[in-house]
Coordinates of C-alpha atoms in Angstrom, one line a residue:
X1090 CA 1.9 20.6 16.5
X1091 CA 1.7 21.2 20.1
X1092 CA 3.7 19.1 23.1
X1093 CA 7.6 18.8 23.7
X1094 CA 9.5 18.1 20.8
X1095 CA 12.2 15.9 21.0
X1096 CA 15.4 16.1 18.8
X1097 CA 17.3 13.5 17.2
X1098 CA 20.9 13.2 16.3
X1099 CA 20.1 11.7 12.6
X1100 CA 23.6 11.2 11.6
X1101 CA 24.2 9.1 15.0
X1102 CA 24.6 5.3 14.1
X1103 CA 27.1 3.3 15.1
X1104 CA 29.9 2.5 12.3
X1105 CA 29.4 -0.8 10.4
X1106 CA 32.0 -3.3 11.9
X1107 CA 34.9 -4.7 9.5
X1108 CA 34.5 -7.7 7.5
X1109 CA 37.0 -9.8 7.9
X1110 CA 38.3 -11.9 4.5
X1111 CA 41.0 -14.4 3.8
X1112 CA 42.3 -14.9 0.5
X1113 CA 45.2 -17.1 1.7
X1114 CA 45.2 -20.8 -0.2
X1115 CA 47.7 -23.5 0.5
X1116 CA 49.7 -24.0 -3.2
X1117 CA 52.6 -27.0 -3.2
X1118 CA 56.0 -25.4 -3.2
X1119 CA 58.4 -26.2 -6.2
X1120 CA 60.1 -29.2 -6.4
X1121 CA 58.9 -29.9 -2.9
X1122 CA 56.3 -32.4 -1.0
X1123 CA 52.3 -31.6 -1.4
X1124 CA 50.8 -29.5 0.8
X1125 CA 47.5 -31.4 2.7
X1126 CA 44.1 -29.4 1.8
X1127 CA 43.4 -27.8 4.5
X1128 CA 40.6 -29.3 6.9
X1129 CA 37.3 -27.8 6.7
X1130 CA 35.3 -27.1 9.7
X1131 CA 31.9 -26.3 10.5
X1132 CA 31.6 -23.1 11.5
X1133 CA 28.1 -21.1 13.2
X1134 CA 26.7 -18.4 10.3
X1135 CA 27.8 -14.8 11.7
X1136 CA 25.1 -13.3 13.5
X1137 CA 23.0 -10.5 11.4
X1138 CA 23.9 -6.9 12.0
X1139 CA 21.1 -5.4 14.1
X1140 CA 19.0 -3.3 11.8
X1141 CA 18.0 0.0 13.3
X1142 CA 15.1 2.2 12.5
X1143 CA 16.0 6.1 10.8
X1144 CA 14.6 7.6 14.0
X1145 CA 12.1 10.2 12.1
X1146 CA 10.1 6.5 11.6
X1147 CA 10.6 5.0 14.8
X1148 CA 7.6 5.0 17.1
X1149 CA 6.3 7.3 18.9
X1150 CA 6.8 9.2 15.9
X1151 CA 4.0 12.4 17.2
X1152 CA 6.9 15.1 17.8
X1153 CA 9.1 14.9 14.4
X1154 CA 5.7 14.5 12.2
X1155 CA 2.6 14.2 11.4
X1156 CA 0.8 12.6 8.5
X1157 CA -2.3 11.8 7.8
X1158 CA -2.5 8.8 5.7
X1159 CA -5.0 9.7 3.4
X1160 CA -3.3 12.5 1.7
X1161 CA -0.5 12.0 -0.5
X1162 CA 3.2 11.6 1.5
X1163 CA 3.9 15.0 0.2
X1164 CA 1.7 16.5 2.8
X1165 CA 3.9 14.5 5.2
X1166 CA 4.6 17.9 7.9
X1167 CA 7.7 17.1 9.8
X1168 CA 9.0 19.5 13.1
X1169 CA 11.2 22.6 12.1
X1170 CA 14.1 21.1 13.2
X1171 CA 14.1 17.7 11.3
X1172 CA 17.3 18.1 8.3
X1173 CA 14.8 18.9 5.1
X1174 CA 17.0 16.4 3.3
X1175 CA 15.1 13.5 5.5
X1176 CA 13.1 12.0 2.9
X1177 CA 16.5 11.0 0.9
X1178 CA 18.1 9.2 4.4
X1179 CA 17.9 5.5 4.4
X1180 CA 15.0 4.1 6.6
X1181 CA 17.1 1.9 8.2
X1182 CA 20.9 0.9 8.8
X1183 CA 22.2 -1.1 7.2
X1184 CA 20.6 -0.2 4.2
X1185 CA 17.9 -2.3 3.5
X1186 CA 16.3 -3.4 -0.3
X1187 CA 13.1 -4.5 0.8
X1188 CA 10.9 -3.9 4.1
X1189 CA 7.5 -5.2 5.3
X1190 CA 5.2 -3.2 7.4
X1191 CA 2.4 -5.2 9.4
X1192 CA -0.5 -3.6 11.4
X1193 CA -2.6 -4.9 13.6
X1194 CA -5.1 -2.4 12.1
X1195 CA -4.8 -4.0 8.6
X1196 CA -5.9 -8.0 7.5
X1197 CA -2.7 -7.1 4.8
X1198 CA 1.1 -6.3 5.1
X1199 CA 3.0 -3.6 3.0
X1200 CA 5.7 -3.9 0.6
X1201 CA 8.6 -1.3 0.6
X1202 CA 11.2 -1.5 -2.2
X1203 CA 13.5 1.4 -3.3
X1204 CA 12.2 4.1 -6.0
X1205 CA 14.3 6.1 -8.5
X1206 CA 17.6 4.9 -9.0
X1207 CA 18.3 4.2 -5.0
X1208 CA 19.0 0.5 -4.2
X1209 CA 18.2 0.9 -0.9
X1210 CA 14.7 2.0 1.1
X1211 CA 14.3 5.4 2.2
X1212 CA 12.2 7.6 4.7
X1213 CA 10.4 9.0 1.4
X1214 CA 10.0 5.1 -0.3
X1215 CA 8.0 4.1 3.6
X1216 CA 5.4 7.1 3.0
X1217 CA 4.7 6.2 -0.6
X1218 CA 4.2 2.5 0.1
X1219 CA 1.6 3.2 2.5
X1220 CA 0.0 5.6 0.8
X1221 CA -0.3 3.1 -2.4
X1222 CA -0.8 0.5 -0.4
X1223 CA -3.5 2.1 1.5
X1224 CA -5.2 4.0 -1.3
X1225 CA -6.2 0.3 -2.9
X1226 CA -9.8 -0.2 -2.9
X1227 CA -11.5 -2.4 -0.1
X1228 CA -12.6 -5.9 -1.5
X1229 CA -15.8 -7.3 -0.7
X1230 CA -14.1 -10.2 1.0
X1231 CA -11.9 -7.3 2.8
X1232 CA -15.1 -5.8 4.2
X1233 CA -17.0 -9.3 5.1
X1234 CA -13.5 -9.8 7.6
X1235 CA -15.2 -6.8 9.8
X1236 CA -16.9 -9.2 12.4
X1237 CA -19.1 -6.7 13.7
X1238 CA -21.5 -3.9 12.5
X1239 CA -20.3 -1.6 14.7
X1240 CA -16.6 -2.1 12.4
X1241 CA -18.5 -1.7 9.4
X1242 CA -20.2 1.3 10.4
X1243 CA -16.5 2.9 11.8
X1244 CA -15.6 1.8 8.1
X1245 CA -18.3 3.5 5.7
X1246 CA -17.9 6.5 8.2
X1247 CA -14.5 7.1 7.6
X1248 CA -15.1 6.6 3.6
X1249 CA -18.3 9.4 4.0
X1250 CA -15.7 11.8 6.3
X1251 CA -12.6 11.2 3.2
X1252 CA -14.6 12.4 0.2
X1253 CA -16.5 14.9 2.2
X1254 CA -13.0 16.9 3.0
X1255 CA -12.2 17.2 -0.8
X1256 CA -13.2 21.1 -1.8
X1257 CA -13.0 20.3 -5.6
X1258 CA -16.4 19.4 -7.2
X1259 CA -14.9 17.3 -9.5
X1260 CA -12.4 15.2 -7.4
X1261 CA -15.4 15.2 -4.5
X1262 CA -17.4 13.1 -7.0
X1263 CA -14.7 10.9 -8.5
X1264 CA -13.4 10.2 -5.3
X1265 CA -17.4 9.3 -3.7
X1266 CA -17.6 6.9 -7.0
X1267 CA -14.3 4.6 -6.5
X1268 CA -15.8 3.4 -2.9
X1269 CA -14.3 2.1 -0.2
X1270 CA -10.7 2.1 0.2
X1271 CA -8.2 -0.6 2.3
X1272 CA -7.5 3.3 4.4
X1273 CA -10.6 3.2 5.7
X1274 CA -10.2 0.1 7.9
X1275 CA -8.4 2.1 9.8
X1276 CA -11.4 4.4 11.0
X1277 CA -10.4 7.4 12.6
X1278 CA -7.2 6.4 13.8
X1279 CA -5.6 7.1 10.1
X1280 CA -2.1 9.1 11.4
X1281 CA 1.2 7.7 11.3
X1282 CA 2.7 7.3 14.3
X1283 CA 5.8 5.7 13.8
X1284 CA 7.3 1.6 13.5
X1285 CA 8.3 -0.8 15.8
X1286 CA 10.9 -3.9 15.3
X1287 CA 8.8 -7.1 15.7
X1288 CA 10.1 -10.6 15.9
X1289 CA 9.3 -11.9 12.5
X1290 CA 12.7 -10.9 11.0
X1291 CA 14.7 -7.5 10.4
X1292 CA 12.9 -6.5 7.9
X1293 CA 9.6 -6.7 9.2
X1294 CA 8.0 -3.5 11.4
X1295 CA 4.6 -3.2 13.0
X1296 CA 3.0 0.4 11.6
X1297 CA 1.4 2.2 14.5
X1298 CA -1.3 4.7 14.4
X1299 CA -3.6 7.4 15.9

């Protein structure tokens, strides 16, 4: 990859701050008068922990990887300098059980839950949910939300460029046969270039591409 890469401290974020209990109840003494319950007061919930972004994800996203979303995650190419144990690191902190990506290139969200035995999401559990998500195939009803025929055309033309790369005879034709796929609504601009926070929640990211 060409440009100026830019290097990330991965281990960086901030510690999480204390949780503060009480365990303290009010029991009668011996022999001695009833203690009053204790009045109960409405407090405002705690506000959330900000949930930050493992900065390998975080958009712009060009000069620590590059993946093109139509191959498999495992083709995923990050910069020489990004730790090799990155696909293991959470994707966010806190950890996170669940995350929803959004595009504005996409009529669908993604689901991101952990994989393995991790309870929490990480780097590697992002690029596998889109690649499932995106390797679905395209509904009819999908294809009818492309308003225009230049869409549809940007559409089948990315389908007729994603078989046409495969060298194997076999997988070329297999590949032809299942049709479009929900990848292809993205045309040509099918590389990951990183997520954004959005204001639907803390869990929720906006996927950008290029």
């Amino acid at each position: 990859m060409s440009g100026r890469y830019v290097h990330f401290a991965y281990d960086s974020y901030p510690p999480t701050p204390p949780s503060t209990f009480s365990n303290s109840s009010s029991l009668p003494s011996p022999g001695g008068p009833m203690t009053p319950p204790p009045l109960h007061y409405k407090h405002a919930p705690l506000p959330a922990v900000p949930c930050q972004l493992n900065p390998i994800l975080a958009a712009p996203s060009a000069h620590n990887l590059h993946y093109n979303m139509t191959l498999p995650p495992s083709t995923v190419q990050f910069h020489p300098t990004v730790p090799h144990h990155i696909r293991d690191e959470p994707a966010t902190y806190p950890h996170v059980p669940r995350m929803t990506i959004t595009s504005r290139s996409l009529p669908w969200s993604i689901t991101v839950t952990p994989s393995g035995k991790s309870v929490f999401v990480t780097v590697s559990d992002v690029f596998k949910a889109i690649y499932a998500s995106l390797r679905v195939n395209m509904t009819s009803g999908e294809f009818a939300q492309l308003r225009s025929v230049d869409a549809q055309r940007q559409v089948n033309d990315a389908y007729r460029r994603r078989y046409r790369l495969i060298p194997n005879p076999s997988a070329y034709d297999e590949e032809k046969r299942q049709g479009l796929r929900r990848v292809d609504f993205l045309a040509a601009m099918h590389c990951f270039a990183g997520l954004s926070p959005t204001k639907q929640g803390p869990d929720v990211w906006e996927l950008s591409v290029s």
